[in-house]
PDB file of C-alpha atoms in Angstrom:
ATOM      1  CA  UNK V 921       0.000   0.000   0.000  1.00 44.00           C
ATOM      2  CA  UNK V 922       1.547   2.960  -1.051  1.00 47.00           C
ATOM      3  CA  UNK V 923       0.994   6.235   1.667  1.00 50.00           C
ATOM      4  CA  UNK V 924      -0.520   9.413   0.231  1.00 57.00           C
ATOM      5  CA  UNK V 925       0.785  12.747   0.636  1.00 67.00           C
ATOM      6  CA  UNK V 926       0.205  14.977   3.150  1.00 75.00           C
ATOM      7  CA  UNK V 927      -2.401  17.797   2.401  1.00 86.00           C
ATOM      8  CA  UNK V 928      -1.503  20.312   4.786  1.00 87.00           C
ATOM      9  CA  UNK V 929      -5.032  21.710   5.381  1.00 88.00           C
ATOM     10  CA  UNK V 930      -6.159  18.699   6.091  1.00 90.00           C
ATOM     11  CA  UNK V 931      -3.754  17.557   8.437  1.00 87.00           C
ATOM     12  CA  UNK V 932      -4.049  20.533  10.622  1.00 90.00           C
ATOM     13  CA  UNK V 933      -7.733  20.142  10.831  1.00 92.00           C
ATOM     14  CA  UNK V 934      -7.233  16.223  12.169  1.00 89.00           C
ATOM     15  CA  UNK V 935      -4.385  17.487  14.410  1.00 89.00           C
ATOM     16  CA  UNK V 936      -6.693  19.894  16.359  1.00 92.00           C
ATOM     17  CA  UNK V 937      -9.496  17.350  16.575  1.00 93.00           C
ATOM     18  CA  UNK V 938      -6.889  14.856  17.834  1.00 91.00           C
ATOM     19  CA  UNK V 939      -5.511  16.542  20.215  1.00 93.00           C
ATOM     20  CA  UNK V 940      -8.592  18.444  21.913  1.00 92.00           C
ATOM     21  CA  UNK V 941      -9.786  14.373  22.013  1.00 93.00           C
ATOM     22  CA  UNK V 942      -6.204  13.594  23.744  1.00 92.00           C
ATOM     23  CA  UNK V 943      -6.574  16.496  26.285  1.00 92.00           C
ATOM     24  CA  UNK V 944      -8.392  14.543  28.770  1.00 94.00           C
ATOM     25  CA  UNK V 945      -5.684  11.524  28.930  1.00 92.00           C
ATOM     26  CA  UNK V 946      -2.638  14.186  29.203  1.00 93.00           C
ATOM     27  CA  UNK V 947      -4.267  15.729  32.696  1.00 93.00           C
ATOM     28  CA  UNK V 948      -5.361  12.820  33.596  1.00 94.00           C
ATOM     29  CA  UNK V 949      -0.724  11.765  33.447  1.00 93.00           C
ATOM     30  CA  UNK V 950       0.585  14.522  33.915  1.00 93.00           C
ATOM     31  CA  UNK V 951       1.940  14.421  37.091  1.00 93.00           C
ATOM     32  CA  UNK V 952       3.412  11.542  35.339  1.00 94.00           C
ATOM     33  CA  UNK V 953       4.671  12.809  32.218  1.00 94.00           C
ATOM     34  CA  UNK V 954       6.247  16.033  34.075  1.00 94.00           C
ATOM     35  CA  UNK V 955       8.062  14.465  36.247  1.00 94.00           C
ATOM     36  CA  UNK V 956       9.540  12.278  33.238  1.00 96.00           C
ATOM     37  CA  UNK V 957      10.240  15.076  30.974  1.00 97.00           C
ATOM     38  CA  UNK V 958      11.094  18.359  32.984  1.00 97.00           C
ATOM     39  CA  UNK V 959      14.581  18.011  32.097  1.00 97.00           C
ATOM     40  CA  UNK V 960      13.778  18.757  28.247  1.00 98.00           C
ATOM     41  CA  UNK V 961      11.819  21.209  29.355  1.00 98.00           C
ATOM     42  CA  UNK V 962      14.250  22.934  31.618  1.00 98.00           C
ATOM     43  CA  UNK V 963      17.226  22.597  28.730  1.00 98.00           C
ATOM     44  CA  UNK V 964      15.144  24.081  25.965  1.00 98.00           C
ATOM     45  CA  UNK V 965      14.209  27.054  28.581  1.00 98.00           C
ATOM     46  CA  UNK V 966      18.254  27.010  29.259  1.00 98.00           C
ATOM     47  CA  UNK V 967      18.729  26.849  25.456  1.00 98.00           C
ATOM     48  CA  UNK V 968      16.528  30.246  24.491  1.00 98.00           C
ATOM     49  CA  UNK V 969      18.254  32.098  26.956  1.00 98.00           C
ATOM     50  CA  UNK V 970      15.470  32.950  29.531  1.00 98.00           C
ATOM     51  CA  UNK V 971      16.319  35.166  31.969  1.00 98.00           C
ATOM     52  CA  UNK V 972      14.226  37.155  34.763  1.00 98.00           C
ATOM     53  CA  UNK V 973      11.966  39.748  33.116  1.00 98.00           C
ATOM     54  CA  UNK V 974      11.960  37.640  29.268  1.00 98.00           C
ATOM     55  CA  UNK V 975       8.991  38.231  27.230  1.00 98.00           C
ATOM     56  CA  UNK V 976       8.640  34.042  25.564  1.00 98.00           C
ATOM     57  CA  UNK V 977       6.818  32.693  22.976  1.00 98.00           C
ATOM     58  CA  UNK V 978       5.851  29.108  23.338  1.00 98.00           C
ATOM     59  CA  UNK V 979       4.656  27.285  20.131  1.00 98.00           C
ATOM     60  CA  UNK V 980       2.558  24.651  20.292  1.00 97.00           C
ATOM     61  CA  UNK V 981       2.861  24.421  23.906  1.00 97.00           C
ATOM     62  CA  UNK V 982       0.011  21.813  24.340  1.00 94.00           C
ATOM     63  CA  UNK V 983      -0.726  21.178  28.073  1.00 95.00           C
ATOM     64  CA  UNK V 984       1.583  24.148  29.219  1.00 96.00           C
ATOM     65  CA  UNK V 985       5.289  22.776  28.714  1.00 97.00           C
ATOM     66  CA  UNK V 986       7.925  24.399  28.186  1.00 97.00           C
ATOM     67  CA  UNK V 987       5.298  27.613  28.899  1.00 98.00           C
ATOM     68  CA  UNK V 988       5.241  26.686  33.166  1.00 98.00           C
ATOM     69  CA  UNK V 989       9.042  26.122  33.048  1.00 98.00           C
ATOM     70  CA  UNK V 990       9.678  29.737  31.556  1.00 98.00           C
ATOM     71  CA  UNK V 991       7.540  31.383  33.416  1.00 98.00           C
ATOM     72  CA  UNK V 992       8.713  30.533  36.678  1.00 98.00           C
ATOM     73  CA  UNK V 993      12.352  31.458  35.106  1.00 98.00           C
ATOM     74  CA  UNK V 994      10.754  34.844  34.061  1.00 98.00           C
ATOM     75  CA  UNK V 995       9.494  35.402  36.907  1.00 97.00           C
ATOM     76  CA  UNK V 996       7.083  38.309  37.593  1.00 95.00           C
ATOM     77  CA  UNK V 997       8.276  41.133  35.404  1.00 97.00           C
ATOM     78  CA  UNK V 998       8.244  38.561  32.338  1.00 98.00           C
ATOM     79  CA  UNK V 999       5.532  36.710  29.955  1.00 98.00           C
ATOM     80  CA  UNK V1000       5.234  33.838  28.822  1.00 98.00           C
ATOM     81  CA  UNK V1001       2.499  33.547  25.268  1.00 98.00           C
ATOM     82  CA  UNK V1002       1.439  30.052  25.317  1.00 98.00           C
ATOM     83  CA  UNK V1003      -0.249  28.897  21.695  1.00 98.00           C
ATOM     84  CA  UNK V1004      -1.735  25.563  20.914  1.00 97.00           C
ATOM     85  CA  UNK V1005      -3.763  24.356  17.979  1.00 96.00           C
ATOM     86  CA  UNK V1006      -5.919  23.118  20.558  1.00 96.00           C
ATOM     87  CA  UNK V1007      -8.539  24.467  22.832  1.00 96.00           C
ATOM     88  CA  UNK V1008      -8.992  22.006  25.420  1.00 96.00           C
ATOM     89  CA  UNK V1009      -5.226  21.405  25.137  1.00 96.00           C
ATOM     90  CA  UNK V1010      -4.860  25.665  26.278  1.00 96.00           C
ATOM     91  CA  UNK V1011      -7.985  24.619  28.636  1.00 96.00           C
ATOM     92  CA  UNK V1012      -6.249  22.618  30.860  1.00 96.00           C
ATOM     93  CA  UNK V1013      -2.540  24.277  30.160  1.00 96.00           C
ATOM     94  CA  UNK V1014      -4.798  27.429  31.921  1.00 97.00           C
ATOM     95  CA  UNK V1015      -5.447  25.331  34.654  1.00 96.00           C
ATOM     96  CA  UNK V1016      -1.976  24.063  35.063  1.00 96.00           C
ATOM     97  CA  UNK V1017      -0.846  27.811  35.543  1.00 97.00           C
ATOM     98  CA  UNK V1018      -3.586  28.432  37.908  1.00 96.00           C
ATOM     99  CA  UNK V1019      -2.867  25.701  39.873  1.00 96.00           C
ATOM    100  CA  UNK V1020       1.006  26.887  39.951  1.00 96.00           C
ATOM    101  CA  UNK V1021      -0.093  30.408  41.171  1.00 96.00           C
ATOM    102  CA  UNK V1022       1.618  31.289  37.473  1.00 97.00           C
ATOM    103  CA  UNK V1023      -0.168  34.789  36.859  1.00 96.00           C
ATOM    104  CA  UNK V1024       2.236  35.580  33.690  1.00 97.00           C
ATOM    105  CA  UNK V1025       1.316  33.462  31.475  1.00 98.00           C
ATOM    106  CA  UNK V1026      -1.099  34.386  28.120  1.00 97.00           C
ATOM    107  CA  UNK V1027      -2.985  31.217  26.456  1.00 97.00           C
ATOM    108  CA  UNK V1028      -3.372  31.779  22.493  1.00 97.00           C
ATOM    109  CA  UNK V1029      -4.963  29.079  20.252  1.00 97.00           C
ATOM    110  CA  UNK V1030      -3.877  29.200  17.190  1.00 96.00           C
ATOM    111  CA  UNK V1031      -2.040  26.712  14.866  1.00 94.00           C
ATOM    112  CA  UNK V1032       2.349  27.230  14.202  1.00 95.00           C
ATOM    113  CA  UNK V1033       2.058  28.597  10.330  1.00 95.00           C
ATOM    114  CA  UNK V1034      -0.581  31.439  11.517  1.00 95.00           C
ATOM    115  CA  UNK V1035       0.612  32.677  14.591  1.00 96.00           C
ATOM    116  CA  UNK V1036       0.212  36.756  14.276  1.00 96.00           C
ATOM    117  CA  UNK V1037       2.532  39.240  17.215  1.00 97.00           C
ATOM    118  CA  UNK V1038       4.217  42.394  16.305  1.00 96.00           C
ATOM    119  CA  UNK V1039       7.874  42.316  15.051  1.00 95.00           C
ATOM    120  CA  UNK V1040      10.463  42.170  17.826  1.00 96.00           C
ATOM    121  CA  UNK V1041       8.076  41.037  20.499  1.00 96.00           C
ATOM    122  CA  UNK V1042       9.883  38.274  22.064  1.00 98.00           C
ATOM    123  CA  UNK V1043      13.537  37.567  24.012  1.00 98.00           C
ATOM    124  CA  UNK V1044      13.018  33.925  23.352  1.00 98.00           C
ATOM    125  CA  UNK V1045      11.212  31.703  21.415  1.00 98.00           C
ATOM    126  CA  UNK V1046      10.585  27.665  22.534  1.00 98.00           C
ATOM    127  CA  UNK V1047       8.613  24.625  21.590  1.00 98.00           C
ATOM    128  CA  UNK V1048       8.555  21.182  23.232  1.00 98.00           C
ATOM    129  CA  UNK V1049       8.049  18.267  20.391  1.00 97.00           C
ATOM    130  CA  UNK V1050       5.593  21.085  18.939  1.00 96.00           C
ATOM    131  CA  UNK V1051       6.900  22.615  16.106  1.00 97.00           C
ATOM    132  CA  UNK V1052       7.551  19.294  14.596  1.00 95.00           C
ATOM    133  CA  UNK V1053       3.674  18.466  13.753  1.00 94.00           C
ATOM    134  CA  UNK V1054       3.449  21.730  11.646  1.00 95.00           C
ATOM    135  CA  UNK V1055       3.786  20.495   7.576  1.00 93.00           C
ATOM    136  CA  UNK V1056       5.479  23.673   6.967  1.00 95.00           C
ATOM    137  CA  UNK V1057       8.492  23.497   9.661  1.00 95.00           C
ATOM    138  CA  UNK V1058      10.135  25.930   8.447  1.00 97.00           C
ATOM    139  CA  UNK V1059       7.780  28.628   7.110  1.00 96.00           C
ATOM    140  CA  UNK V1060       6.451  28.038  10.724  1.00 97.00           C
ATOM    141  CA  UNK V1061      10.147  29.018  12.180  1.00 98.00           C
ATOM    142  CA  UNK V1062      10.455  31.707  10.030  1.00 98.00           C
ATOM    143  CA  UNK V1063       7.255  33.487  11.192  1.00 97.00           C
ATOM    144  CA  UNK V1064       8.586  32.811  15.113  1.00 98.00           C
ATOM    145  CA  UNK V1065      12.146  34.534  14.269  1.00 98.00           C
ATOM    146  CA  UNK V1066      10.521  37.574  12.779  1.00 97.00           C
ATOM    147  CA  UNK V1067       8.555  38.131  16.350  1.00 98.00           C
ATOM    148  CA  UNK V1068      12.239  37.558  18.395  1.00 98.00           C
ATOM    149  CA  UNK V1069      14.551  40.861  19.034  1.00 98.00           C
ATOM    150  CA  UNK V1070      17.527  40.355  16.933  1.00 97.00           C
ATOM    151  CA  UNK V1071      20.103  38.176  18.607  1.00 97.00           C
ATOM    152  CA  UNK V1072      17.253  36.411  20.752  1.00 98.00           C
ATOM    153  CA  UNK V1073      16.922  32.683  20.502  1.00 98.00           C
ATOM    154  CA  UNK V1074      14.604  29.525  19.899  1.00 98.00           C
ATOM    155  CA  UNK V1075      14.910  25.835  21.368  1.00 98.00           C
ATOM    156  CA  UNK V1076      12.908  23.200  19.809  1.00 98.00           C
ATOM    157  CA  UNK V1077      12.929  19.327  20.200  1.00 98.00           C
ATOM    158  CA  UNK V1078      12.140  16.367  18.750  1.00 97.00           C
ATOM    159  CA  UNK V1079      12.674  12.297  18.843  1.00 97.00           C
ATOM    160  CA  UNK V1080      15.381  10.633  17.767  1.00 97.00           C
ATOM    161  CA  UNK V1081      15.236   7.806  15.348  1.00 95.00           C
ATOM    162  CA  UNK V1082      12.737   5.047  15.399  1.00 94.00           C
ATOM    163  CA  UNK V1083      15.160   2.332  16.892  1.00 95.00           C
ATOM    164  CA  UNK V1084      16.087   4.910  19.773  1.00 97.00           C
ATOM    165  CA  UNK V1085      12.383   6.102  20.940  1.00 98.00           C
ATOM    166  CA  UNK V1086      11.313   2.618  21.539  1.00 97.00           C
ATOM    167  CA  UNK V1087       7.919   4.113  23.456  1.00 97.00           C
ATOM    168  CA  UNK V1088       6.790   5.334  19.867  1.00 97.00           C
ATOM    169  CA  UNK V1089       8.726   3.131  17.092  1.00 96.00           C
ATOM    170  CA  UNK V1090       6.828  -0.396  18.384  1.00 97.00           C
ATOM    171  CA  UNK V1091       3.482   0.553  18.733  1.00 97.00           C
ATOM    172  CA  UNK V1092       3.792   2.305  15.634  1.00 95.00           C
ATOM    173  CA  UNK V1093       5.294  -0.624  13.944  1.00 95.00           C
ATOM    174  CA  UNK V1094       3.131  -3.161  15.038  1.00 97.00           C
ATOM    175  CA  UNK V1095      -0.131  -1.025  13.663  1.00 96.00           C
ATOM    176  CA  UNK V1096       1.431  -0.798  11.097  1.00 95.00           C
ATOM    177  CA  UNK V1097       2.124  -4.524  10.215  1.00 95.00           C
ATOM    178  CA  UNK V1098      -0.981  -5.148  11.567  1.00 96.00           C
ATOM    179  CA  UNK V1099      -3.113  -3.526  10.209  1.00 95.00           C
ATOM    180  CA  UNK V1100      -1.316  -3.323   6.328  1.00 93.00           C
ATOM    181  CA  UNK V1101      -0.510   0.408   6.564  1.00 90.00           C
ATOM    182  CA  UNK V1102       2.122   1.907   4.881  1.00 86.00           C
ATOM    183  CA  UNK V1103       4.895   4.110   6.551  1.00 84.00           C
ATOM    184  CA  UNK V1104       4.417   7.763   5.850  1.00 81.00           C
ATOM    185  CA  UNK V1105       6.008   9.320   3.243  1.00 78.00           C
ATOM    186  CA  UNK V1106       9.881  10.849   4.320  1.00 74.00           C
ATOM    187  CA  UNK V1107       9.092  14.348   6.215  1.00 73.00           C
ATOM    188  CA  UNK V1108       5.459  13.700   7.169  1.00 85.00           C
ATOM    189  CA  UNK V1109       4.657  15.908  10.264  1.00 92.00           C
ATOM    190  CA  UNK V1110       5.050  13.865  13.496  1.00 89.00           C
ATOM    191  CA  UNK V1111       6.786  13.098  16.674  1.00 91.00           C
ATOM    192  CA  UNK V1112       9.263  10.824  14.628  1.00 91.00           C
ATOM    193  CA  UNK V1113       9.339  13.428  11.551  1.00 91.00           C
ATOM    194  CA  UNK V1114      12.889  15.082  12.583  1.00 94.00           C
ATOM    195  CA  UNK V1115      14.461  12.263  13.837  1.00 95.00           C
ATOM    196  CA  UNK V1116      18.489  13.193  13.229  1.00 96.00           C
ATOM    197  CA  UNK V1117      20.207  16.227  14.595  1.00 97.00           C
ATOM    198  CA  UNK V1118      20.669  17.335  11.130  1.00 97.00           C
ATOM    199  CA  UNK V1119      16.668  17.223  10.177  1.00 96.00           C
ATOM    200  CA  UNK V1120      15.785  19.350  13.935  1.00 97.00           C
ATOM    201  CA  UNK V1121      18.543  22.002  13.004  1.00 98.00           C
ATOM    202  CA  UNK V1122      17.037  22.155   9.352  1.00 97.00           C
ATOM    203  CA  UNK V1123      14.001  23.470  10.766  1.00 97.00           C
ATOM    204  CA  UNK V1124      15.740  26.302  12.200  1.00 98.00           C
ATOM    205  CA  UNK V1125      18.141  26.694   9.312  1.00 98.00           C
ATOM    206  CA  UNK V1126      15.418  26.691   6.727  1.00 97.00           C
ATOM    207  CA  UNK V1127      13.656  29.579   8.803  1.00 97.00           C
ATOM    208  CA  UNK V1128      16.266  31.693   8.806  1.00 98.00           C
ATOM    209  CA  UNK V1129      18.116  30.921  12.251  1.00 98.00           C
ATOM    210  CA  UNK V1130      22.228  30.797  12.406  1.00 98.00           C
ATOM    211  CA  UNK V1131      24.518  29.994  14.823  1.00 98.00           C
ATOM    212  CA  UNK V1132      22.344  26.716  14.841  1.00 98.00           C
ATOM    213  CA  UNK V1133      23.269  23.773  17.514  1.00 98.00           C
ATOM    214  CA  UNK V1134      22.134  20.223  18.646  1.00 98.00           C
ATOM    215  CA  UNK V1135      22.500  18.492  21.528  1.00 98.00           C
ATOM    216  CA  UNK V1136      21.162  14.807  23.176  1.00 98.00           C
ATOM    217  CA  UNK V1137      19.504  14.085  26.315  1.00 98.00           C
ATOM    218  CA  UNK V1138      17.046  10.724  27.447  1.00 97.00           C
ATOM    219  CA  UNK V1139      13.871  10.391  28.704  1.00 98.00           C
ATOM    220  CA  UNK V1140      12.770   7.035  30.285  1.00 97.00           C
ATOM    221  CA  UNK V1141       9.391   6.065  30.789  1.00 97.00           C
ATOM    222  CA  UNK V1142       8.276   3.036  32.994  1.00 96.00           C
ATOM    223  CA  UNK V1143       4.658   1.537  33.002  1.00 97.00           C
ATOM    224  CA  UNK V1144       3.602  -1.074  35.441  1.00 97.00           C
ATOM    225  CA  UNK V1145       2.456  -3.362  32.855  1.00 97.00           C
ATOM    226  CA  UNK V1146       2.001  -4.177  29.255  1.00 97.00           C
ATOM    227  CA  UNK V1147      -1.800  -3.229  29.547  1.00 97.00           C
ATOM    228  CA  UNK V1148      -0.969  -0.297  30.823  1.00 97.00           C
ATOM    229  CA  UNK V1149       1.334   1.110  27.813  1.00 97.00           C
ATOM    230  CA  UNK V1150      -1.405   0.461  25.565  1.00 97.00           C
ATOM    231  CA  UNK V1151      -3.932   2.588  27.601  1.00 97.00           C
ATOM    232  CA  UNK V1152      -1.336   4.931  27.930  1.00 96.00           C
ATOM    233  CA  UNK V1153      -1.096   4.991  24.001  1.00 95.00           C
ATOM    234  CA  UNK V1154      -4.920   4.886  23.594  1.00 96.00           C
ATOM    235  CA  UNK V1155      -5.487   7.883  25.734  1.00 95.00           C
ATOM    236  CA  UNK V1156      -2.439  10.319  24.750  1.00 94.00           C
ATOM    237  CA  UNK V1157      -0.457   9.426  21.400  1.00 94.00           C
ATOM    238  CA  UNK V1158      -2.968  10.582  18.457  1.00 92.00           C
ATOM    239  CA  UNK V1159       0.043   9.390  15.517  1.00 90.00           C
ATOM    240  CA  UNK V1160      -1.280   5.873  17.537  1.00 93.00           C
ATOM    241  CA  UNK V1161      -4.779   6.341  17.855  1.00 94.00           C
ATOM    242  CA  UNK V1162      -5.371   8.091  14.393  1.00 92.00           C
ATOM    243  CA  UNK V1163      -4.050   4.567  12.911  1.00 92.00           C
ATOM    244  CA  UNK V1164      -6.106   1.779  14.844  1.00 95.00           C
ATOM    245  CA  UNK V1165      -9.377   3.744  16.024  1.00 93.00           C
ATOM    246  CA  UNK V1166     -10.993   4.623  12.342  1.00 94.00           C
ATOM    247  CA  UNK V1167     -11.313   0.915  11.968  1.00 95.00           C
ATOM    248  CA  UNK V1168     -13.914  -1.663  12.596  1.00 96.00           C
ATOM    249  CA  UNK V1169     -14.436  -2.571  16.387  1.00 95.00           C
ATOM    250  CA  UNK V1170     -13.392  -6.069  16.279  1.00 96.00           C
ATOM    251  CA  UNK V1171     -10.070  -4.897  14.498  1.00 96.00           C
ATOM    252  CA  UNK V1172      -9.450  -2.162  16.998  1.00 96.00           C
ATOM    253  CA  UNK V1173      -9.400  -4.265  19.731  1.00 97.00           C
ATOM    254  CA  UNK V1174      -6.725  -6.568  18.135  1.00 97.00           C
ATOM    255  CA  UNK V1175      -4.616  -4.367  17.076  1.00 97.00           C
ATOM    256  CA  UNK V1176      -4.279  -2.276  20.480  1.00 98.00           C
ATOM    257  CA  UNK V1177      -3.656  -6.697  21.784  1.00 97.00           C
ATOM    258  CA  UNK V1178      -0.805  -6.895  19.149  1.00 97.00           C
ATOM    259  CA  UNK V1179       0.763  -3.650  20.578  1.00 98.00           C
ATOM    260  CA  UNK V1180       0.597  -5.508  24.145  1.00 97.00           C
ATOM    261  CA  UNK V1181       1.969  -8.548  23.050  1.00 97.00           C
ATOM    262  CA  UNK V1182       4.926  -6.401  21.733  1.00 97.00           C
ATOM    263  CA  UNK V1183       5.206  -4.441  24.406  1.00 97.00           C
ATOM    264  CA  UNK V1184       5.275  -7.609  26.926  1.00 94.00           C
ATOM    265  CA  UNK V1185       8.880  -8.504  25.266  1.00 90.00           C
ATOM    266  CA  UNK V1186      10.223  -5.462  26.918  1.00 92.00           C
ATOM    267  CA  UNK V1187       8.415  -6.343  30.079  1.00 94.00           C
ATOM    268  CA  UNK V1188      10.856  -7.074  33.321  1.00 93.00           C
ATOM    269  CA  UNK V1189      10.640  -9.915  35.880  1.00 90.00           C
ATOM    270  CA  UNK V1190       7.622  -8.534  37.709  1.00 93.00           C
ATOM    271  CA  UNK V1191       5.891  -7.197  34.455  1.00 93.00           C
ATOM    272  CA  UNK V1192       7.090  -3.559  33.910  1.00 97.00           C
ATOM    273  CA  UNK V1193       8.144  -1.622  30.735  1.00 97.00           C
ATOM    274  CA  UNK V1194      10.870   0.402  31.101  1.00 96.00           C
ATOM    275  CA  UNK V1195      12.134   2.090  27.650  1.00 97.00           C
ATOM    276  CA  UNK V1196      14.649   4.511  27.221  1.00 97.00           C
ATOM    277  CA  UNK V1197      14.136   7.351  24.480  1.00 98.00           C
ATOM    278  CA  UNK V1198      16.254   9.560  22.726  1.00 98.00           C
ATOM    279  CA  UNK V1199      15.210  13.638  22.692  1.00 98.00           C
ATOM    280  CA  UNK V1200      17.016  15.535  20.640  1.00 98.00           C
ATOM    281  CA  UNK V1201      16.945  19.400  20.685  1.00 98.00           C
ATOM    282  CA  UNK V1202      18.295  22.480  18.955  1.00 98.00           C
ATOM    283  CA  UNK V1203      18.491  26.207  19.078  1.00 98.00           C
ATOM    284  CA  UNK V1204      19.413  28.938  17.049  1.00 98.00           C
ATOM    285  CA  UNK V1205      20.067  32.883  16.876  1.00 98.00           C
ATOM    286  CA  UNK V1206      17.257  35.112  15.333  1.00 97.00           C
TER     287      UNK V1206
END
């Protein structure tokens, strides 16, 4: 079976549906994923060069991250713009901040390619495995650097290649096989989309950005059972659920028991799944 382009339009329309269904399952973890992922948020927030008083733009910020991270680093006499495609996405990254006692941050919805600010509005620019899901990547960095004060800077990230994010490449691999799909076409918008250090800095290099960098860092994620990665993927991973859930019932519900199976071989003695995942991240000068 041979995959289809992407028609940009389109896609953003199913993103935003996605993830305003996904909302629920990311407050419902994310004490959980937080305290597995502040680190990338914390580097990328390192990696724009936030300081006390920054004015920051975070794109696609879904449930609030990096946005909570720079805004406690800006403290009171900075902003933070947070701007998601989706609205109960920016519902619950409001409630986040509220819940934080974070009074500086500004919710936006609106997709990456059609964000509007004055020029020179920002000191720093970041976007946590955001950016990455926009078809135009770099028409969407572009836009960002023309809202950043010369000399300001923007830190994106993304997952490494399939056989290093384990926690994405074999559910998506057994859908696939399981369900006859083809792999998208090279560049398709998606966590796995940018998967070399040289494809995350292209972003930034096609917008315009120089003095561009990458860097690696690890995230590992532990489930206390097979069953339990697959409701993790059913409730928070739309690439996942966009795959398996359009079909028949019957089909569904052996597909998401092939992704267990799988998942089981990575299973310890007492029946967790541990998997180790590479992040990779970049950042560049307006």
């Amino acid at each position: 079976m041979e995959a289809k382009p992407v028609d940009p339009g389109e896609f953003r329309s199913a993103q935003q549906e996605q993830w305003n269904t996904a909302a629920a399952g990311w407050k419902k973890r994310s004490d959980w994923l937080d305290g597995a992922t502040s680190g990338v948020s914390e580097r990328l927030v390192e990696l724009a060069g936030v300081e006390p008083g920054s004015r920051v733009l975070d794109v696609a910020a879904g449930y609030g991250e990096p946005s909570l991270t720079a805004a406690k680093k800006a403290g009171s006499d900075g902003q933070v713009v947070s701007t998601d495609i989706s609205a109960e996405m920016l519902a619950y990254g409001r409630e986040r901040a509220a819940g934080a006692g974070l009074e500086n941050i500004e919710f936006v919805q609106s997709g990456a390619i059609a964000l509007e600010f004055p020029e020179d509005s920002f000191d720093a620019a970041v976007s946590r495995w955001g950016i990455i899901f926009e078809p135009d990547g770099e028409g969407a960095a572009a836009r960002v650097r023309g809202y950043l004060k010369p000399g300001s800077r923007m830190a994106i990230s993304s997952w490494g290649p399939p056989d290093r994010v384990p926690f994405l490449a074999v559910p998506m691999r057994t859908a696939m096989e399981f369900l006859d799909v083809a792999p998208p076409p090279p560049g398709t918008p998606g966590p796995l989309s940018r998967p070399t250090p040289e494809a995350l800095s292209g972003l930034l290099e096609g917008g315009g950005f120089s003095d561009v960098t990458a860097e690696e860092t690890q995230v590992d994620f532990e489930w206390a059972s097979p069953e339990e990665f697959t409701t993790f993927m059913q409730e928070l991973i739309p690439p996942i659920t966009a795959m398996i859930n359009p079909n028949p019932p019957e089909v569904r519900e052996k597909a998401w028991a092939a992704i267990t199976d799988a998942v089981r071989e990575h299973a310890d003695g007492d029946g967790r799944v541990k998997m180790s995942n590479l992040v990779l991240l970049a950042s560049g000068t307006a």
